PDB file of C-alpha atoms and ligand atoms in Angstrom:
ATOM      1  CA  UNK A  54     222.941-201.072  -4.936  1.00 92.00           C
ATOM      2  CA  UNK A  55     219.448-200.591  -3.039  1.00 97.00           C
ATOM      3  CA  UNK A  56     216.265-199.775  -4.843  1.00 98.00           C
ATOM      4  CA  UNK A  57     214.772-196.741  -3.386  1.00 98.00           C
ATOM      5  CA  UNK A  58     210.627-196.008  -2.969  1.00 98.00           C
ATOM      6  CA  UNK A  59     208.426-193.762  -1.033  1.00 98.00           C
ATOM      7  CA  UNK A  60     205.273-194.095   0.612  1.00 98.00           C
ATOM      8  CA  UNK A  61     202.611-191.656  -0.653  1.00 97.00           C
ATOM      9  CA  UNK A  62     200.604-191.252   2.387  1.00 95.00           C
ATOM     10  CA  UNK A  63     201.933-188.084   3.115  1.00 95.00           C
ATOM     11  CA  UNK A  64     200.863-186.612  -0.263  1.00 95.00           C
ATOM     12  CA  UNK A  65     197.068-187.929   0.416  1.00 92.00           C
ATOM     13  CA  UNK A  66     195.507-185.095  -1.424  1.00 87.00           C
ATOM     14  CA  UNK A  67     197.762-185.073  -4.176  1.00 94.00           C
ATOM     15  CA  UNK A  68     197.118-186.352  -7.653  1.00 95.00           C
ATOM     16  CA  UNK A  69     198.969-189.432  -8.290  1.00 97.00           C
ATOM     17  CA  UNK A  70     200.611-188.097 -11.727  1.00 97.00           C
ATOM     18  CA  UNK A  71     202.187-185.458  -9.806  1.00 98.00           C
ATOM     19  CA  UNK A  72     203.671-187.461  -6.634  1.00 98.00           C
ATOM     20  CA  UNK A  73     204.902-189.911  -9.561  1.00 98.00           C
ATOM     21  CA  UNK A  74     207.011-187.376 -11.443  1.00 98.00           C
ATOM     22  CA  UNK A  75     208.269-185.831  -8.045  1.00 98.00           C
ATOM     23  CA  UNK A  76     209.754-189.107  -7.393  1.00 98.00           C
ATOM     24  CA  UNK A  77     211.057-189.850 -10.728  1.00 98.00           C
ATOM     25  CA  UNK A  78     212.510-186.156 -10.869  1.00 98.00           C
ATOM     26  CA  UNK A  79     214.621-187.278  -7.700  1.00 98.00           C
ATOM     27  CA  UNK A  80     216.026-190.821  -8.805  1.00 98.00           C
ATOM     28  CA  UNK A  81     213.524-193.274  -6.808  1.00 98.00           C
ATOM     29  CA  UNK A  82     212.950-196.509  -8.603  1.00 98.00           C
ATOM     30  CA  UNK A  83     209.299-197.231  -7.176  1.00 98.00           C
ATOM     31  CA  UNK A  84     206.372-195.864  -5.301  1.00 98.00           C
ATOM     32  CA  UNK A  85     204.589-197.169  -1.948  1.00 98.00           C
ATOM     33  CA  UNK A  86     200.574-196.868  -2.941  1.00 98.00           C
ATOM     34  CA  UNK A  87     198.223-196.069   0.476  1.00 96.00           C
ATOM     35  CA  UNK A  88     196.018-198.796   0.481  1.00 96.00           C
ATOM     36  CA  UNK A  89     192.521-197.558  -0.129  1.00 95.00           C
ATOM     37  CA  UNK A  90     191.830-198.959  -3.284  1.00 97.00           C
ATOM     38  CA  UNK A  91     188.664-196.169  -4.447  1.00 95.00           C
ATOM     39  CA  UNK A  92     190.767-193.750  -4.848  1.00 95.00           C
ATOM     40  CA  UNK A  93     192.718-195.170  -7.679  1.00 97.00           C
ATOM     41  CA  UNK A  94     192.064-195.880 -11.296  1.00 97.00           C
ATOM     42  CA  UNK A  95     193.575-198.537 -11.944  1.00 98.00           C
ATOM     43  CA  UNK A  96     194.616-198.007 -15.874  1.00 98.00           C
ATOM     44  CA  UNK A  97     196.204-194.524 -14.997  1.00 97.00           C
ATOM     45  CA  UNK A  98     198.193-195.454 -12.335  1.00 98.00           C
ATOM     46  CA  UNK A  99     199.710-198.434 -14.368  1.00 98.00           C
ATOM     47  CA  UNK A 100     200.091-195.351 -17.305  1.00 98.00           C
ATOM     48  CA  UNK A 101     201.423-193.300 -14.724  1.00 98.00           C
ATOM     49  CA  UNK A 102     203.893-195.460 -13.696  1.00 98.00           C
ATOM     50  CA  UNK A 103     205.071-196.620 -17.568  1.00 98.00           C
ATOM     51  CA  UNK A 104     205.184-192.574 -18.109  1.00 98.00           C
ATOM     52  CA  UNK A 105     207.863-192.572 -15.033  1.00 98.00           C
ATOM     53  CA  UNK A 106     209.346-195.657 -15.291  1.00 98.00           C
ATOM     54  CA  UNK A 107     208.180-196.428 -12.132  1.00 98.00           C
ATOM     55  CA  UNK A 108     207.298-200.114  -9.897  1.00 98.00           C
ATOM     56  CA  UNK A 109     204.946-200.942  -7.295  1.00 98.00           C
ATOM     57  CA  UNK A 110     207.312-201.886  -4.712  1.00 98.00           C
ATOM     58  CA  UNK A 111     204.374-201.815  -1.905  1.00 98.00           C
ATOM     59  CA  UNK A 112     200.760-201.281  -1.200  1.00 98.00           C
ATOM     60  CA  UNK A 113     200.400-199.599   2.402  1.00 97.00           C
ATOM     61  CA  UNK A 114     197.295-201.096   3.725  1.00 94.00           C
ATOM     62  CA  UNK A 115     195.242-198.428   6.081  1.00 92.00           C
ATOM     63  CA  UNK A 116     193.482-200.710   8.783  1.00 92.00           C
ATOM     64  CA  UNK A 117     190.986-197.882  10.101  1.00 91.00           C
ATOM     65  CA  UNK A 118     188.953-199.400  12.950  1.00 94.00           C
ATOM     66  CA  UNK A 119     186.154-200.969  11.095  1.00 95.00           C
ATOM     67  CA  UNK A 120     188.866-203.052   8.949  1.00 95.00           C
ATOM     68  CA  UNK A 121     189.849-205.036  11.960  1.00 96.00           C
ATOM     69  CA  UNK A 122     190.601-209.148  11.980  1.00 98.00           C
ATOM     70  CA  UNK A 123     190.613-209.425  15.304  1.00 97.00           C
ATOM     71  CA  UNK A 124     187.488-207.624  16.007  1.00 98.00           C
ATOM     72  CA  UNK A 125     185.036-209.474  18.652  1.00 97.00           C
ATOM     73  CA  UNK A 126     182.663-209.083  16.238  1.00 98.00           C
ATOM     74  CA  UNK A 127     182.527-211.312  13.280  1.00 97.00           C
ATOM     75  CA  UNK A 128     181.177-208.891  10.914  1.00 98.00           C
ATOM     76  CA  UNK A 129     184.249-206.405  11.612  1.00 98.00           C
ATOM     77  CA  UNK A 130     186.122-209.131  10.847  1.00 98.00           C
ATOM     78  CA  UNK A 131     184.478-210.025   7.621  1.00 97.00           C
ATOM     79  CA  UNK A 132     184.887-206.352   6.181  1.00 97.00           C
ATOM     80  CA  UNK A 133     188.408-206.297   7.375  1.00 97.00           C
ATOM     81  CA  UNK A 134     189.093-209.431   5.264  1.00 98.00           C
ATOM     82  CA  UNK A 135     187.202-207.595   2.461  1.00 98.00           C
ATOM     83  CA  UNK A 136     189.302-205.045   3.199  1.00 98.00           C
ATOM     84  CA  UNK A 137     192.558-207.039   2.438  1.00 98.00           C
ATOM     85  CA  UNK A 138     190.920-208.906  -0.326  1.00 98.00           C
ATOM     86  CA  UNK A 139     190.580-205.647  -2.506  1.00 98.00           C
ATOM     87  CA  UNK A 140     194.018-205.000  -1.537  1.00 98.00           C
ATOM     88  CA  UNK A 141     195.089-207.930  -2.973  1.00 98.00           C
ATOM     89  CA  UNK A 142     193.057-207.212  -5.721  1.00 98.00           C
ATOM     90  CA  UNK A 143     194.627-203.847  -6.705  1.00 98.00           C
ATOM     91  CA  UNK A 144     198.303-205.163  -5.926  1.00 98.00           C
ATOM     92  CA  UNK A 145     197.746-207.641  -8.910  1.00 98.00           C
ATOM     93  CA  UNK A 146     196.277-204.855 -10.782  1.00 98.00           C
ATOM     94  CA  UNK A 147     199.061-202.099 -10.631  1.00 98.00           C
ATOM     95  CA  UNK A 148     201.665-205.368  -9.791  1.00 98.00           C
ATOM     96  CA  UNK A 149     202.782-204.756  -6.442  1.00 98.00           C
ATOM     97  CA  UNK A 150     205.587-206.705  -4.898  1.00 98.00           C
ATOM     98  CA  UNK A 151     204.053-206.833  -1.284  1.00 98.00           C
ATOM     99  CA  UNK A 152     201.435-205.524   0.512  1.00 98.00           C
ATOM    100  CA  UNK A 153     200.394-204.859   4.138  1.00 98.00           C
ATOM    101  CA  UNK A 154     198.340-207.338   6.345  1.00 97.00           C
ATOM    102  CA  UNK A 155     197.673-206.001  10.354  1.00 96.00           C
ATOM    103  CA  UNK A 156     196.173-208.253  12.760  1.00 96.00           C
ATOM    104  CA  UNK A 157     194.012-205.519  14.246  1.00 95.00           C
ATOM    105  CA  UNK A 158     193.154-202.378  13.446  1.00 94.00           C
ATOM    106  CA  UNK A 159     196.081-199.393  13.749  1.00 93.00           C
ATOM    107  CA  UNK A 160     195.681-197.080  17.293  1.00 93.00           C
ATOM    108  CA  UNK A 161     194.297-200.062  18.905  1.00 94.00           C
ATOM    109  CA  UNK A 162     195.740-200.013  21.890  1.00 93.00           C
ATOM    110  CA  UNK A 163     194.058-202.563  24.087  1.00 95.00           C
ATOM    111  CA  UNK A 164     192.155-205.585  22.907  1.00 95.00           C
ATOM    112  CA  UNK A 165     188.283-205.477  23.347  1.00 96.00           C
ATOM    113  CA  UNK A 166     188.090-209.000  24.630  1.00 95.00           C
ATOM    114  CA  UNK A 167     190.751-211.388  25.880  1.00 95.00           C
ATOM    115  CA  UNK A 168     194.125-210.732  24.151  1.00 95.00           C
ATOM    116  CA  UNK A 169     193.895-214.917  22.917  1.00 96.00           C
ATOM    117  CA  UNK A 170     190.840-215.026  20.815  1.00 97.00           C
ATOM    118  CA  UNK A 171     192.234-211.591  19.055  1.00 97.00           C
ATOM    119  CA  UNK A 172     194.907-213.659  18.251  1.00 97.00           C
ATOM    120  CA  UNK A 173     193.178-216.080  17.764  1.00 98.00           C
ATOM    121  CA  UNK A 174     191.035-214.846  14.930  1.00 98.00           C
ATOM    122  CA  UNK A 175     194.192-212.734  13.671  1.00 98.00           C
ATOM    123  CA  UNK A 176     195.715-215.780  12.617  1.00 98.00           C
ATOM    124  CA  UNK A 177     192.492-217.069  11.304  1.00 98.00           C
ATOM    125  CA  UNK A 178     192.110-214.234   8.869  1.00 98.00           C
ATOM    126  CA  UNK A 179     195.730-213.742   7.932  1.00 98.00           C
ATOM    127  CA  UNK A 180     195.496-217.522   6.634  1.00 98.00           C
ATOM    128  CA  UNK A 181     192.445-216.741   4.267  1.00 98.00           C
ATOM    129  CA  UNK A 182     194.107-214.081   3.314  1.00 98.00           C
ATOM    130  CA  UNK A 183     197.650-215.398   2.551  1.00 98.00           C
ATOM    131  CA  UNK A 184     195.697-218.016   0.689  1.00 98.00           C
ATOM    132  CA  UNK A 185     193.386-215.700  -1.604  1.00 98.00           C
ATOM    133  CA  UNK A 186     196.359-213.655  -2.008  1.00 98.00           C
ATOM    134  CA  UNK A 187     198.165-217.123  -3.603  1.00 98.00           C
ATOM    135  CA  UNK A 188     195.232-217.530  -5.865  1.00 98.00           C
ATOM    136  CA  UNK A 189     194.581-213.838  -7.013  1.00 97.00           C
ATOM    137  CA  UNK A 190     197.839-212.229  -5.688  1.00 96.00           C
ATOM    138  CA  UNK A 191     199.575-212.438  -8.913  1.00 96.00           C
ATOM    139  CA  UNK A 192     202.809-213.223  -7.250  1.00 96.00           C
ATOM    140  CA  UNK A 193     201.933-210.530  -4.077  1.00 98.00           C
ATOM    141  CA  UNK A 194     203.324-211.185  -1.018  1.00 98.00           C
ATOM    142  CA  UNK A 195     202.109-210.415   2.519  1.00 98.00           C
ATOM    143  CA  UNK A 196     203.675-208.306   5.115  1.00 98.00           C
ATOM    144  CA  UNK A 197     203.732-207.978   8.835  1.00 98.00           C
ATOM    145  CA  UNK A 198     204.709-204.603   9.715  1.00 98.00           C
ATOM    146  CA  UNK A 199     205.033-203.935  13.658  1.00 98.00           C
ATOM    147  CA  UNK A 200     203.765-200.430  14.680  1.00 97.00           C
ATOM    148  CA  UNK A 201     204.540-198.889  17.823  1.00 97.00           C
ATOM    149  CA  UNK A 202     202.607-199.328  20.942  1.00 97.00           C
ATOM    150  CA  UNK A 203     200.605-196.053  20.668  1.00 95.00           C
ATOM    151  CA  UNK A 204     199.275-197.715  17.550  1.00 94.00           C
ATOM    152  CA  UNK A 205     199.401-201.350  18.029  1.00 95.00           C
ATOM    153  CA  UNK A 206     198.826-203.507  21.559  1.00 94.00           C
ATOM    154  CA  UNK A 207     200.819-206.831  20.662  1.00 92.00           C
ATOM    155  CA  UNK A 208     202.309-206.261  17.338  1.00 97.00           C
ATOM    156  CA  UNK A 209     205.219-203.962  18.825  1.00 98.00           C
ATOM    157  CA  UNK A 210     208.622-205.757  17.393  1.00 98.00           C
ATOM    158  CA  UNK A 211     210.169-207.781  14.549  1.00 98.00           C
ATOM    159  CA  UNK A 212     210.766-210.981  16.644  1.00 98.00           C
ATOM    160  CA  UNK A 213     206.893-210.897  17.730  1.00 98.00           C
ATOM    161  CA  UNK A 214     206.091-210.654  13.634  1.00 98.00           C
ATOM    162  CA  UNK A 215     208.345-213.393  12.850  1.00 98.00           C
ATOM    163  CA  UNK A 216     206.383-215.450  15.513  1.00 98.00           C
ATOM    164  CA  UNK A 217     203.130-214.453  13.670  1.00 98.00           C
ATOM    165  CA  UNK A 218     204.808-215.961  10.406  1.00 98.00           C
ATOM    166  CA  UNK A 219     205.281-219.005  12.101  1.00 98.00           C
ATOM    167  CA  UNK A 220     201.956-219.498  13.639  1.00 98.00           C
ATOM    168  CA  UNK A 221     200.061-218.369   9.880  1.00 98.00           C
ATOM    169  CA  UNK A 222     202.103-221.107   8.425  1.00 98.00           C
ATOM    170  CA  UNK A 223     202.618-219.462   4.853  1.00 98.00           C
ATOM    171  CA  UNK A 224     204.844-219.507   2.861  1.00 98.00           C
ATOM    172  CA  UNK A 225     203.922-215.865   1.140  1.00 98.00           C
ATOM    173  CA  UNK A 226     204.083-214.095   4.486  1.00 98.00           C
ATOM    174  CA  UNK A 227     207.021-212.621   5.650  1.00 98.00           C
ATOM    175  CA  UNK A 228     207.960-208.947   7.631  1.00 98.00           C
ATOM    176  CA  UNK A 229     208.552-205.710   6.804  1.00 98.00           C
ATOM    177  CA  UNK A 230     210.275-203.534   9.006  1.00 98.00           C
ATOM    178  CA  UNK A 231     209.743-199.256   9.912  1.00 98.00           C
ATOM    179  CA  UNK A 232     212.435-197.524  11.676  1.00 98.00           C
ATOM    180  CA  UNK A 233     210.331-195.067  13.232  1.00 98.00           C
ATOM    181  CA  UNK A 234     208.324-197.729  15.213  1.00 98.00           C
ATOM    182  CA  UNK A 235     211.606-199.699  15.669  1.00 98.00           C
ATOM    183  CA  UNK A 236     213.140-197.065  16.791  1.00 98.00           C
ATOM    184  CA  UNK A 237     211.092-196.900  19.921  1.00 98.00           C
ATOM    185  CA  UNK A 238     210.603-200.346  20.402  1.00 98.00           C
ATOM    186  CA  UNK A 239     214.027-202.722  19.143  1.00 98.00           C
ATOM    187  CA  UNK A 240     216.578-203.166  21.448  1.00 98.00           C
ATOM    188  CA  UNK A 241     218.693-202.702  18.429  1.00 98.00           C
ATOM    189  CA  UNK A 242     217.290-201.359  15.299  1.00 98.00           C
ATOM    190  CA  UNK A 243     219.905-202.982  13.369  1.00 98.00           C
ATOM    191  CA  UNK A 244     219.863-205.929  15.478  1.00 98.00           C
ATOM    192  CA  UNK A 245     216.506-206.790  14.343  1.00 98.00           C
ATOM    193  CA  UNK A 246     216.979-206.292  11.066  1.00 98.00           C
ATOM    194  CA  UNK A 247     219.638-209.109  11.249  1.00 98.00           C
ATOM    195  CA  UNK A 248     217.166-211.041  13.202  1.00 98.00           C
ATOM    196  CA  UNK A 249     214.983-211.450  10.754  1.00 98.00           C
ATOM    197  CA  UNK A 250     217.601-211.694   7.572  1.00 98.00           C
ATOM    198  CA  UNK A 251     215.740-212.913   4.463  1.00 98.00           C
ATOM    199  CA  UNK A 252     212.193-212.775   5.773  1.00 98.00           C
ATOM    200  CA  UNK A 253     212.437-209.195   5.760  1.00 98.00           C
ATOM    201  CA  UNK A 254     210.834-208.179   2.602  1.00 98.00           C
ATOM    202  CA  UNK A 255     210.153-204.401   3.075  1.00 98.00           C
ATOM    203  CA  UNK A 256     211.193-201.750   5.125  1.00 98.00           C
ATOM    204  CA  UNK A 257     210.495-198.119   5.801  1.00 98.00           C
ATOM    205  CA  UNK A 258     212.450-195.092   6.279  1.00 98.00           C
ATOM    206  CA  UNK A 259     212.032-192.270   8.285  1.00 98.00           C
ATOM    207  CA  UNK A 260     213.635-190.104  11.240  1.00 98.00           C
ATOM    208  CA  UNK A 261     213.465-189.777  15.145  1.00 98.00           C
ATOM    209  CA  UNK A 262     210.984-187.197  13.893  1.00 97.00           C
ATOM    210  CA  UNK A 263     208.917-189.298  11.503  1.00 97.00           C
ATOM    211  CA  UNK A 264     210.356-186.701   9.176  1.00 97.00           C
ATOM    212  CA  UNK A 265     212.997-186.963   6.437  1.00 98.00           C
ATOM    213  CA  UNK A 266     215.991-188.500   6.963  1.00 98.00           C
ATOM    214  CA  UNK A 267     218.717-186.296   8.100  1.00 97.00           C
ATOM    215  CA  UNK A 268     216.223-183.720  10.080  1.00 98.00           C
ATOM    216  CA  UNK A 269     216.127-186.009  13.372  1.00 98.00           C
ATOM    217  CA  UNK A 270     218.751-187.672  15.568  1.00 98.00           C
ATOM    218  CA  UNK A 271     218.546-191.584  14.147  1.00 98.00           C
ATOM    219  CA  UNK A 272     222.000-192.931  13.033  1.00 97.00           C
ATOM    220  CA  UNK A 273     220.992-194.514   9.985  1.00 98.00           C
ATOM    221  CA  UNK A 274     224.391-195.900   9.044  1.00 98.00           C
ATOM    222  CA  UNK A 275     224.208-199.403  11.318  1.00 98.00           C
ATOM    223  CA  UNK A 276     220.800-200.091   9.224  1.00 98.00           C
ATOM    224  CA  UNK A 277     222.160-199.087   6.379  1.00 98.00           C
ATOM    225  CA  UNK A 278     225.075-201.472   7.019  1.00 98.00           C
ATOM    226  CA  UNK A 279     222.800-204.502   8.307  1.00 98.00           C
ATOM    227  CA  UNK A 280     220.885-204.507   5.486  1.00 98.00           C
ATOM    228  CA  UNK A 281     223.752-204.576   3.213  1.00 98.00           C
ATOM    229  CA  UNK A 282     225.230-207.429   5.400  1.00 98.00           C
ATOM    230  CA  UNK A 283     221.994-209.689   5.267  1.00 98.00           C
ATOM    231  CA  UNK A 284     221.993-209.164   1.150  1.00 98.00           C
ATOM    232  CA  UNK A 285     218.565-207.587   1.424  1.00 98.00           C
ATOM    233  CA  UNK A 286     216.317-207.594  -2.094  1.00 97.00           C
ATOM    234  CA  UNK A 287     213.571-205.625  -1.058  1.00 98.00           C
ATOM    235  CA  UNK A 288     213.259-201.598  -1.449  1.00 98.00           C
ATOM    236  CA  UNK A 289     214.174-199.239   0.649  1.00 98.00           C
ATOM    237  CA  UNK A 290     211.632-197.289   0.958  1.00 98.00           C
ATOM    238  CA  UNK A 291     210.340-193.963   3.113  1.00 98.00           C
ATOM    239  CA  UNK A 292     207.574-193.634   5.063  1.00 97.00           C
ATOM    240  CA  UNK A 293     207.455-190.045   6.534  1.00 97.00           C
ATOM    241  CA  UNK A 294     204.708-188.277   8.194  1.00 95.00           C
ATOM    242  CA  UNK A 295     203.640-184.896  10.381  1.00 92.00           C
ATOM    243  CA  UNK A 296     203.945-185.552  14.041  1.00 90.00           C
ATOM    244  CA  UNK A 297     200.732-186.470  15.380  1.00 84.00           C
ATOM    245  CA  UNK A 298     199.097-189.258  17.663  1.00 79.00           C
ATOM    246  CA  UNK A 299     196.405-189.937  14.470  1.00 80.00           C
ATOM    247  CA  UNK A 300     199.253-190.637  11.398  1.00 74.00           C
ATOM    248  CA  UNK A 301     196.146-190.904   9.027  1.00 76.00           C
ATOM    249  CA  UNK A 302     193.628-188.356  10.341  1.00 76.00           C
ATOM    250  CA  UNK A 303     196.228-185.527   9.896  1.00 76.00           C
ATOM    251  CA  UNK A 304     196.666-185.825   6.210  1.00 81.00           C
ATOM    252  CA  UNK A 305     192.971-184.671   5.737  1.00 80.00           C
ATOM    253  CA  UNK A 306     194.154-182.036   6.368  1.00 79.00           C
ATOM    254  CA  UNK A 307     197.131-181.606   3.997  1.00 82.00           C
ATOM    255  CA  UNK A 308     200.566-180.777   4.680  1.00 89.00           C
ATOM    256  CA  UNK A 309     203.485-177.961   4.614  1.00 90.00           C
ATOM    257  CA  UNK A 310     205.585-177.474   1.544  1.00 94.00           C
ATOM    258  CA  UNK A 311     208.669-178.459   2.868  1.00 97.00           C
ATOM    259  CA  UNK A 312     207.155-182.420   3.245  1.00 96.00           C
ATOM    260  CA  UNK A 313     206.628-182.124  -1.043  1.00 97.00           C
ATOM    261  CA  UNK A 314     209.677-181.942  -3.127  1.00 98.00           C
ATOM    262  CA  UNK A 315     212.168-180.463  -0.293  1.00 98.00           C
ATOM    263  CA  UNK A 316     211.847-183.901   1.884  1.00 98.00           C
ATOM    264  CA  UNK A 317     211.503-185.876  -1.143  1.00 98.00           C
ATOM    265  CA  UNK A 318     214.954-184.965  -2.328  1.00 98.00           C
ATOM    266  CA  UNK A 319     216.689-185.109   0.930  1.00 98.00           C
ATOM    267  CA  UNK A 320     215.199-188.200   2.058  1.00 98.00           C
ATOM    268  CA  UNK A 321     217.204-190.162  -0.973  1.00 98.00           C
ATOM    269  CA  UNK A 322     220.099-188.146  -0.972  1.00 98.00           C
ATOM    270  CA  UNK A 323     220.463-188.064   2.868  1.00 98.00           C
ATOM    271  CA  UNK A 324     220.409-192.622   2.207  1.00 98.00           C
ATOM    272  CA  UNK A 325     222.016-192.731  -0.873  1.00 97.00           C
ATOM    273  CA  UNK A 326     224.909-190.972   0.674  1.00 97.00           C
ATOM    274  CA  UNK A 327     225.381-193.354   3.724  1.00 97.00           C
ATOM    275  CA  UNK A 328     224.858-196.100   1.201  1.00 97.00           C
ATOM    276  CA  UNK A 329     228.027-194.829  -0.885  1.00 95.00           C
ATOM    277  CA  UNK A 330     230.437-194.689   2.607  1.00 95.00           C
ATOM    278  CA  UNK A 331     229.595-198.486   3.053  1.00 93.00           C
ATOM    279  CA  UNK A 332     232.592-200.415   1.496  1.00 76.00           C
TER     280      UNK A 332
HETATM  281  C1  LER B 295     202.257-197.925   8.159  1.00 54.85           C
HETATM  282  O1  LER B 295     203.287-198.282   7.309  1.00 54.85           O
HETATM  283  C2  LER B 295     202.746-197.475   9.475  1.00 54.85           C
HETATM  284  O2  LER B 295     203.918-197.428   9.729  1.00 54.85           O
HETATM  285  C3  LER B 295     201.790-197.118  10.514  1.00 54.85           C
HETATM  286  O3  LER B 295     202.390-196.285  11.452  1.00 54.85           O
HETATM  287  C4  LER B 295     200.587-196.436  10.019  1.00 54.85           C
HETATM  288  O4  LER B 295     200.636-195.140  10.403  1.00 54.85           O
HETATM  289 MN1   MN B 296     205.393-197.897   8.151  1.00 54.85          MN
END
């Protein structure tokens, strides 16, 4: 049986209590925090999630343009590793299981120097930060998440993150996965998810769309059925967002009803019942 979660990006605005008992209303085992860590309090969110009986399966890091490890500039580099230090920092306080680490910043397109110092300096960061996440982490693990190329220049696919595993050389790094970007960049969707087997430690949900599952064209089933097959132990979780080129700067400004409880519920219920027609 999969453990479901949701990402609570889309519900920005929204008061934690309230996105909490949504999701326990409709069955989901954990939440999927946005990483910006002064929004929270740290003691009500850990109440929060007792009152809900509720995990941390995730923290979704937000690497805005002046969080950026791979900056040229060394002090864009330092506050992006501040950045993912107080990440690692709230994942130990509210116990997250994983948490996001991007080499660059997200809607990066190009690099701003040559493409081999970014890298360069992405790896360089991503070390310091596996290894203060070892010492402070309590037990969090790092994620490489590959994001589409209208959002990310190099970090497109899962074979490129397990490459970037490699070459950080720690052992509490590992991938996560996002249909939505995968679906425009894998060759197979469930393919990859094979590929990477058990260094695939998270994964996100969402439609052709971005949407709920079940209001676009993706065929969930063959993920669905890969990650059963490669005995995954991470959550399932759901990631689902209003179409835009800007996924962050449109929840400013709030979204329709029908992305609150209404996608909520059918986002589960759409999985749960592909999950129950695998034998
Ligand atoms: C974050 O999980 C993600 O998928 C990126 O597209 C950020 O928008
Ligand atoms: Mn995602």
């Amino acid at each position: 049986m999969f453990k479901y979660s949701f990402c609570n990006l889309v519900w920005y605005k929204e008061e934690l209590s309230k996105s909490m008992d949504r999701l326990a209303r409709f069955g989901y085992d954990a939440i999927d925090l946005y990483g910006e860590p002064s929004v929270y309090n740290y003691s009500s969110v850990r109440q929060n999630l007792k009152d809900n009986g509720l995990a941390v399966s995730s923290i979704c890091s937000l690497y805005s343009a002046e969080r950026d490890l791979a900056h040229p500039d060394i002090n864009v580099r330092k506050a992006g590793l501040n950045y993912v230090k107080s990440i690692v920092d709230m994942a130990a306080e509210v116990g997250a299981l994983t948490m996001g680490v991007a080499p660059t910043s997200c809607m990066k397109t190009a690099p701003l120097t040559n493409l081999e110092d970014e890298l360069k300096w992405a790896v360089e960061g991503i070390q310091e930060a596996a290894d203060y996440a070892k010492a402070n982490g309590d037990g969090v693990k790092i994620i490489f998440e590959p994001w589409n190329r209208y959002e990310h220049y190099w970090l497109n696919r899962i074979d490129q993150a397990l490459e970037l595993v490699k070459q950080v050389g720690r052992d509490n790094c590992g991938v996560m996965g996002d249909v939505f970007h995968m679906n425009i960049e894998e060759i197979s969707v469930d393919g990859a998810i094979r590929n990477a087997g058990e260094q695939l430690w998270n994964i996100h949900l969402a439609d052709s769309n971005r949407a709920a599952p079940g209001t676009g064209h993706f065929d969930f089933a063959p993920v669905m059925r890969a990650l059963k097959d490669i005995n995954y132990q991470g959550y399932v979780s759901y990631e689902i967002l209003p179409a835009s080129a800007d996924p962050f700067g449109i929840l400013e400004k709030g979204v329709g009803d029908e992305w609150m409880d209404q996608y909520a519920r059918q986002s589960i219920e759409h999985i749960k019942a592909i999950e129950k027609s695998l034998t």
